[in-house]
mmCIF file of C-alpha atoms in Angstrom:
data_model
loop_
_atom_site.group_PDB
_atom_site.id
_atom_site.type_symbol
_atom_site.label_atom_id
_atom_site.label_comp_id
_atom_site.label_asym_id
_atom_site.label_seq_id
_atom_site.Cartn_x
_atom_site.Cartn_y
_atom_site.Cartn_z
ATOM 1 C CA ALA A 1289 0.016 -0.013 0.036
ATOM 2 C CA GLN A 1290 1.199 3.432 -0.733
ATOM 3 C CA SER A 1291 2.119 5.885 2.094
ATOM 4 C CA VAL A 1292 3.482 9.305 2.631
ATOM 5 C CA THR A 1293 5.580 10.540 5.666
ATOM 6 C CA GLN A 1294 6.224 14.113 6.500
ATOM 7 C CA PRO A 1295 8.733 13.896 9.315
ATOM 8 C CA ASP A 1296 8.436 17.442 10.477
ATOM 9 C CA ILE A 1297 5.159 18.381 12.221
ATOM 10 C CA HIS A 1298 6.074 21.993 12.851
ATOM 11 C CA ILE A 1299 8.813 24.245 11.268
ATOM 12 C CA THR A 1300 9.562 27.761 12.360
ATOM 13 C CA VAL A 1301 11.457 30.000 9.941
ATOM 14 C CA SER A 1302 12.416 33.609 9.879
ATOM 15 C CA GLU A 1303 10.962 35.822 7.131
ATOM 16 C CA GLY A 1304 13.402 36.014 4.204
ATOM 17 C CA ALA A 1305 15.181 32.689 5.163
ATOM 18 C CA SER A 1306 14.957 29.542 3.026
ATOM 19 C CA LEU A 1307 12.523 26.746 3.727
ATOM 20 C CA GLU A 1308 12.629 23.058 2.952
ATOM 21 C CA LEU A 1309 9.860 20.687 3.800
ATOM 22 C CA ARG A 1310 10.488 16.964 3.706
ATOM 23 C CA CYS A 1311 8.379 14.333 2.105
ATOM 24 C CA ASN A 1312 9.074 10.617 1.785
ATOM 25 C CA TYR A 1313 6.791 8.221 -0.027
ATOM 26 C CA SER A 1314 6.254 4.428 -0.413
ATOM 27 C CA TYR A 1315 4.840 3.383 -3.734
ATOM 28 C CA GLY A 1316 5.451 0.324 -5.966
ATOM 29 C CA ALA A 1317 5.684 2.084 -9.242
ATOM 30 C CA THR A 1318 6.573 5.549 -10.594
ATOM 31 C CA PRO A 1319 4.553 7.870 -8.383
ATOM 32 C CA TYR A 1320 2.538 10.856 -9.136
ATOM 33 C CA LEU A 1321 3.402 13.408 -6.374
ATOM 34 C CA PHE A 1322 1.718 16.601 -5.313
ATOM 35 C CA TRP A 1323 2.307 19.373 -2.768
ATOM 36 C CA TYR A 1324 -0.748 21.207 -1.485
ATOM 37 C CA VAL A 1325 -0.908 24.239 0.965
ATOM 38 C CA GLN A 1326 -3.814 24.955 3.308
ATOM 39 C CA SER A 1327 -4.486 28.198 5.166
ATOM 40 C CA PRO A 1328 -6.400 28.031 8.473
ATOM 41 C CA GLY A 1329 -10.021 27.061 7.896
ATOM 42 C CA GLN A 1330 -9.596 26.782 4.159
ATOM 43 C CA GLY A 1331 -9.434 24.166 1.534
ATOM 44 C CA LEU A 1332 -6.198 22.866 -0.121
ATOM 45 C CA GLN A 1333 -4.470 24.663 -2.962
ATOM 46 C CA LEU A 1334 -2.229 22.834 -5.383
ATOM 47 C CA LEU A 1335 1.312 24.192 -5.289
ATOM 48 C CA LEU A 1336 2.900 21.772 -7.751
ATOM 49 C CA LYS A 1337 2.923 18.212 -9.211
ATOM 50 C CA TYR A 1338 5.329 15.755 -10.515
ATOM 51 C CA PHE A 1339 4.408 13.104 -13.042
ATOM 52 C CA SER A 1340 7.491 12.381 -15.016
ATOM 53 C CA GLY A 1341 10.525 14.035 -16.841
ATOM 54 C CA ASP A 1342 12.525 16.828 -15.199
ATOM 55 C CA THR A 1343 12.983 15.912 -11.554
ATOM 56 C CA LEU A 1344 12.910 19.593 -10.473
ATOM 57 C CA VAL A 1345 9.513 20.943 -10.788
ATOM 58 C CA GLN A 1346 8.489 24.602 -10.313
ATOM 59 C CA GLY A 1347 5.134 25.581 -8.732
ATOM 60 C CA ILE A 1348 3.174 28.629 -7.734
ATOM 61 C CA LYS A 1349 4.204 31.214 -5.188
ATOM 62 C CA GLY A 1350 7.946 30.627 -5.765
ATOM 63 C CA PHE A 1351 7.935 27.073 -4.554
ATOM 64 C CA GLU A 1352 9.887 24.182 -6.177
ATOM 65 C CA ALA A 1353 10.174 20.522 -5.385
ATOM 66 C CA GLU A 1354 12.786 17.893 -6.359
ATOM 67 C CA PHE A 1355 11.895 14.265 -6.979
ATOM 68 C CA LYS A 1356 14.645 11.807 -5.841
ATOM 69 C CA ARG A 1357 13.768 8.209 -6.728
ATOM 70 C CA SER A 1358 16.861 6.791 -4.954
ATOM 71 C CA GLN A 1359 15.639 8.442 -1.684
ATOM 72 C CA SER A 1360 11.912 8.090 -2.225
ATOM 73 C CA SER A 1361 11.622 11.804 -1.530
ATOM 74 C CA PHE A 1362 9.937 14.741 -2.909
ATOM 75 C CA ASN A 1363 11.052 17.737 -0.779
ATOM 76 C CA LEU A 1364 9.468 21.181 -1.141
ATOM 77 C CA ARG A 1365 11.728 24.252 -1.143
ATOM 78 C CA LYS A 1366 11.407 28.079 -1.223
ATOM 79 C CA PRO A 1367 14.512 30.290 -1.345
ATOM 80 C CA SER A 1368 13.035 33.259 0.619
ATOM 81 C CA VAL A 1369 9.932 32.867 2.853
ATOM 82 C CA HIS A 1370 7.307 35.638 3.161
ATOM 83 C CA TRP A 1371 5.003 36.040 6.121
ATOM 84 C CA SER A 1372 2.108 34.938 3.907
ATOM 85 C CA ASP A 1373 3.727 31.504 3.527
ATOM 86 C CA ALA A 1374 2.720 30.576 7.046
ATOM 87 C CA ALA A 1375 0.305 27.687 6.538
ATOM 88 C CA GLU A 1376 0.091 23.832 6.568
ATOM 89 C CA TYR A 1377 1.655 21.979 3.754
ATOM 90 C CA PHE A 1378 0.665 18.544 2.582
ATOM 91 C CA CYS A 1379 2.588 16.065 0.384
ATOM 92 C CA ALA A 1380 0.416 13.500 -1.461
ATOM 93 C CA VAL A 1381 0.953 10.549 -3.746
ATOM 94 C CA GLY A 1382 -1.584 9.612 -6.435
ATOM 95 C CA SER A 1383 -2.605 6.079 -7.290
ATOM 96 C CA LEU A 1384 -2.708 4.621 -10.739
ATOM 97 C CA ALA A 1385 -5.465 2.299 -9.497
ATOM 98 C CA ALA A 1386 -9.062 3.070 -10.087
ATOM 99 C CA GLY A 1387 -10.350 6.262 -8.577
ATOM 100 C CA ASN A 1388 -7.304 8.521 -8.918
ATOM 101 C CA LYS A 1389 -7.044 8.357 -5.163
ATOM 102 C CA LEU A 1390 -4.588 10.524 -3.254
ATOM 103 C CA THR A 1391 -2.813 9.401 -0.126
ATOM 104 C CA PHE A 1392 -1.767 12.398 2.065
ATOM 105 C CA GLY A 1393 1.032 12.919 4.605
ATOM 106 C CA GLY A 1394 0.207 14.248 7.988
ATOM 107 C CA GLY A 1395 1.200 17.737 7.050
ATOM 108 C CA THR A 1396 3.861 20.273 8.173
ATOM 109 C CA ARG A 1397 2.716 23.543 9.838
ATOM 110 C CA VAL A 1398 5.025 26.448 8.895
ATOM 111 C CA LEU A 1399 5.298 29.389 11.312
ATOM 112 C CA VAL A 1400 7.053 32.473 9.927
ATOM 113 C CA LYS A 1401 8.875 34.863 12.360
ATOM 114 C CA PRO A 1402 9.127 38.504 11.543
ATOM 115 C CA ASP B 1131 -15.435 31.326 -11.947
ATOM 116 C CA GLY B 1132 -15.220 27.597 -11.862
ATOM 117 C CA GLY B 1133 -14.838 25.875 -8.572
ATOM 118 C CA ILE B 1134 -16.151 23.688 -5.758
ATOM 119 C CA THR B 1135 -18.755 25.009 -3.322
ATOM 120 C CA GLN B 1136 -19.224 23.405 0.010
ATOM 121 C CA SER B 1137 -22.099 24.336 2.406
ATOM 122 C CA PRO B 1138 -22.689 25.089 5.052
ATOM 123 C CA LYS B 1139 -19.375 26.335 6.325
ATOM 124 C CA TYR B 1140 -20.222 25.334 9.912
ATOM 125 C CA LEU B 1141 -22.692 22.634 10.958
ATOM 126 C CA PHE B 1142 -23.781 21.413 14.346
ATOM 127 C CA ARG B 1143 -25.175 17.915 14.897
ATOM 128 C CA LYS B 1144 -27.296 16.685 17.841
ATOM 129 C CA GLU B 1145 -26.883 13.189 19.198
ATOM 130 C CA GLY B 1146 -28.722 10.592 17.075
ATOM 131 C CA GLN B 1147 -29.165 13.007 14.134
ATOM 132 C CA ASN B 1148 -28.152 12.608 10.477
ATOM 133 C CA VAL B 1149 -26.693 15.638 8.773
ATOM 134 C CA THR B 1150 -25.885 16.195 5.114
ATOM 135 C CA LEU B 1151 -23.026 18.209 3.806
ATOM 136 C CA SER B 1152 -23.358 19.763 0.289
ATOM 137 C CA CYS B 1153 -20.712 19.724 -2.414
ATOM 138 C CA GLU B 1154 -21.255 21.235 -5.797
ATOM 139 C CA GLN B 1155 -18.738 21.711 -8.644
ATOM 140 C CA ASN B 1156 -19.018 23.526 -11.948
ATOM 141 C CA LEU B 1157 -15.671 22.328 -13.400
ATOM 142 C CA ASN B 1158 -17.310 19.500 -15.337
ATOM 143 C CA HIS B 1159 -15.100 17.094 -13.547
ATOM 144 C CA ASP B 1160 -15.997 13.309 -13.683
ATOM 145 C CA ALA B 1161 -14.588 12.330 -10.237
ATOM 146 C CA MET B 1162 -15.434 13.614 -6.834
ATOM 147 C CA TYR B 1163 -14.085 12.870 -3.301
ATOM 148 C CA TRP B 1164 -14.814 13.328 0.356
ATOM 149 C CA TYR B 1165 -12.060 13.659 2.915
ATOM 150 C CA ARG B 1166 -12.110 13.982 6.662
ATOM 151 C CA GLN B 1167 -9.395 16.054 8.331
ATOM 152 C CA ASP B 1168 -8.519 15.759 11.987
ATOM 153 C CA PRO B 1169 -5.711 17.701 13.694
ATOM 154 C CA GLY B 1170 -2.322 16.038 13.006
ATOM 155 C CA GLN B 1171 -3.737 13.278 10.820
ATOM 156 C CA GLY B 1172 -3.737 14.790 7.449
ATOM 157 C CA LEU B 1173 -6.649 13.848 5.135
ATOM 158 C CA ARG B 1174 -8.407 10.576 5.091
ATOM 159 C CA LEU B 1175 -10.709 9.433 2.231
ATOM 160 C CA ILE B 1176 -14.257 8.737 3.100
ATOM 161 C CA TYR B 1177 -15.922 7.987 -0.275
ATOM 162 C CA TYR B 1178 -15.192 8.731 -3.927
ATOM 163 C CA SER B 1179 -17.057 8.665 -7.221
ATOM 164 C CA GLN B 1180 -15.438 8.203 -10.592
ATOM 165 C CA ILE B 1181 -18.532 8.948 -12.561
ATOM 166 C CA VAL B 1182 -22.243 9.701 -12.092
ATOM 167 C CA ASN B 1183 -24.332 7.005 -10.386
ATOM 168 C CA ASP B 1184 -21.267 5.219 -9.135
ATOM 169 C CA PHE B 1185 -19.307 5.552 -5.856
ATOM 170 C CA GLN B 1186 -16.844 3.591 -3.797
ATOM 171 C CA LYS B 1187 -15.907 3.412 -0.142
ATOM 172 C CA GLY B 1188 -12.669 4.980 0.981
ATOM 173 C CA ASP B 1189 -10.593 4.173 3.945
ATOM 174 C CA ILE B 1190 -13.001 5.366 6.632
ATOM 175 C CA ALA B 1191 -16.565 5.018 5.160
ATOM 176 C CA GLU B 1192 -18.264 3.512 8.215
ATOM 177 C CA GLY B 1193 -20.968 5.945 9.492
ATOM 178 C CA TYR B 1194 -21.123 7.874 6.247
ATOM 179 C CA SER B 1195 -23.197 7.621 3.012
ATOM 180 C CA VAL B 1196 -23.131 9.435 -0.293
ATOM 181 C CA SER B 1197 -24.982 9.702 -3.602
ATOM 182 C CA ARG B 1198 -24.001 10.849 -7.008
ATOM 183 C CA GLU B 1199 -27.179 11.357 -9.030
ATOM 184 C CA LYS B 1200 -25.762 14.366 -10.827
ATOM 185 C CA LYS B 1201 -22.282 15.058 -12.244
ATOM 186 C CA GLU B 1202 -21.951 18.340 -10.322
ATOM 187 C CA SER B 1203 -23.204 17.224 -6.950
ATOM 188 C CA PHE B 1204 -21.750 14.786 -4.409
ATOM 189 C CA PRO B 1205 -23.544 15.139 -0.958
ATOM 190 C CA LEU B 1206 -22.182 13.474 2.094
ATOM 191 C CA THR B 1207 -24.477 12.306 4.987
ATOM 192 C CA VAL B 1208 -22.975 11.825 8.308
ATOM 193 C CA THR B 1209 -25.209 9.281 10.029
ATOM 194 C CA SER B 1210 -25.894 8.692 13.665
ATOM 195 C CA ALA B 1211 -23.716 5.555 13.404
ATOM 196 C CA GLN B 1212 -20.624 7.834 13.114
ATOM 197 C CA LYS B 1213 -19.745 8.149 16.802
ATOM 198 C CA ASN B 1214 -16.994 10.771 16.490
ATOM 199 C CA PRO B 1215 -18.093 13.047 13.637
ATOM 200 C CA THR B 1216 -16.495 16.183 14.854
ATOM 201 C CA ALA B 1217 -13.963 17.098 12.104
ATOM 202 C CA PHE B 1218 -13.277 19.277 9.104
ATOM 203 C CA TYR B 1219 -14.701 17.814 5.923
ATOM 204 C CA LEU B 1220 -13.255 18.592 2.459
ATOM 205 C CA CYS B 1221 -14.766 17.858 -0.843
ATOM 206 C CA ALA B 1222 -12.633 17.567 -3.980
ATOM 207 C CA SER B 1223 -12.929 16.835 -7.716
ATOM 208 C CA SER B 1224 -10.609 15.863 -10.532
ATOM 209 C CA ILE B 1225 -11.039 15.763 -14.342
ATOM 210 C CA SER B 1226 -10.871 11.924 -14.455
ATOM 211 C CA GLY B 1227 -11.275 9.149 -11.916
ATOM 212 C CA THR B 1228 -9.381 6.654 -14.043
ATOM 213 C CA ARG B 1229 -6.001 8.269 -14.493
ATOM 214 C CA GLY B 1230 -3.542 8.748 -11.571
ATOM 215 C CA ASN B 1231 -1.978 11.848 -12.819
ATOM 216 C CA GLN B 1232 -4.818 14.207 -12.327
ATOM 217 C CA PRO B 1233 -4.613 16.805 -9.465
ATOM 218 C CA GLN B 1234 -7.606 17.183 -7.251
ATOM 219 C CA HIS B 1235 -9.196 20.544 -6.621
ATOM 220 C CA PHE B 1236 -10.693 21.249 -3.182
ATOM 221 C CA GLY B 1237 -13.504 23.204 -1.716
ATOM 222 C CA ASP B 1238 -13.189 25.408 1.329
ATOM 223 C CA GLY B 1239 -14.537 22.727 3.755
ATOM 224 C CA THR B 1240 -17.373 22.220 6.277
ATOM 225 C CA ARG B 1241 -16.627 22.154 10.022
ATOM 226 C CA LEU B 1242 -18.897 19.805 11.853
ATOM 227 C CA SER B 1243 -19.367 19.852 15.534
ATOM 228 C CA ILE B 1244 -21.418 17.894 18.057
ATOM 229 C CA LEU B 1245 -23.902 19.865 20.266
#
């Protein structure tokens, strides 16, 4: 069965500093991977996705993620964090099986210090 | 603007009562999904529907029921059999329910609490 692990429950970063969120997945074949962001009391917004090809993918809001098959990882990065990036971030893996189901990690909450 | 509309935003349930959460999409998507979100547990799939008039149980379907009579609508009923219904419920849709490379688009959620 597929699974996603986000090892960091909380991360605090200073505004202007770089950010990296970790995501490890378990999946038998080539995975479809996604990063979503959620502001408090809101739904999830897609930041970026990886299906195939270039292992470094660019997303919205200045985020990027790198797929590393050898490490089963899909870490999310941003070079310079803004206060508006404070939110919860979810990594997810998509299934080729019927239903296009997503399996989500437990999320990482990012706090931004002024 | 195309999107997913969930209503109500807040809902309160009395003991022994069934409640229905609404989810409507105007994206012309085939597939729709219901997730439950609890603090620190990420999202867990309750039910999903790949196409109209068809739906499948997810990982935590007990105590919930759904219908998919129209392409744009996928209501979720939280029945009295669900003993711990307090959670944030998210509805999502995707273009296709048969290809794994389609992202899901989410509504803004309904927060359900017990009175």
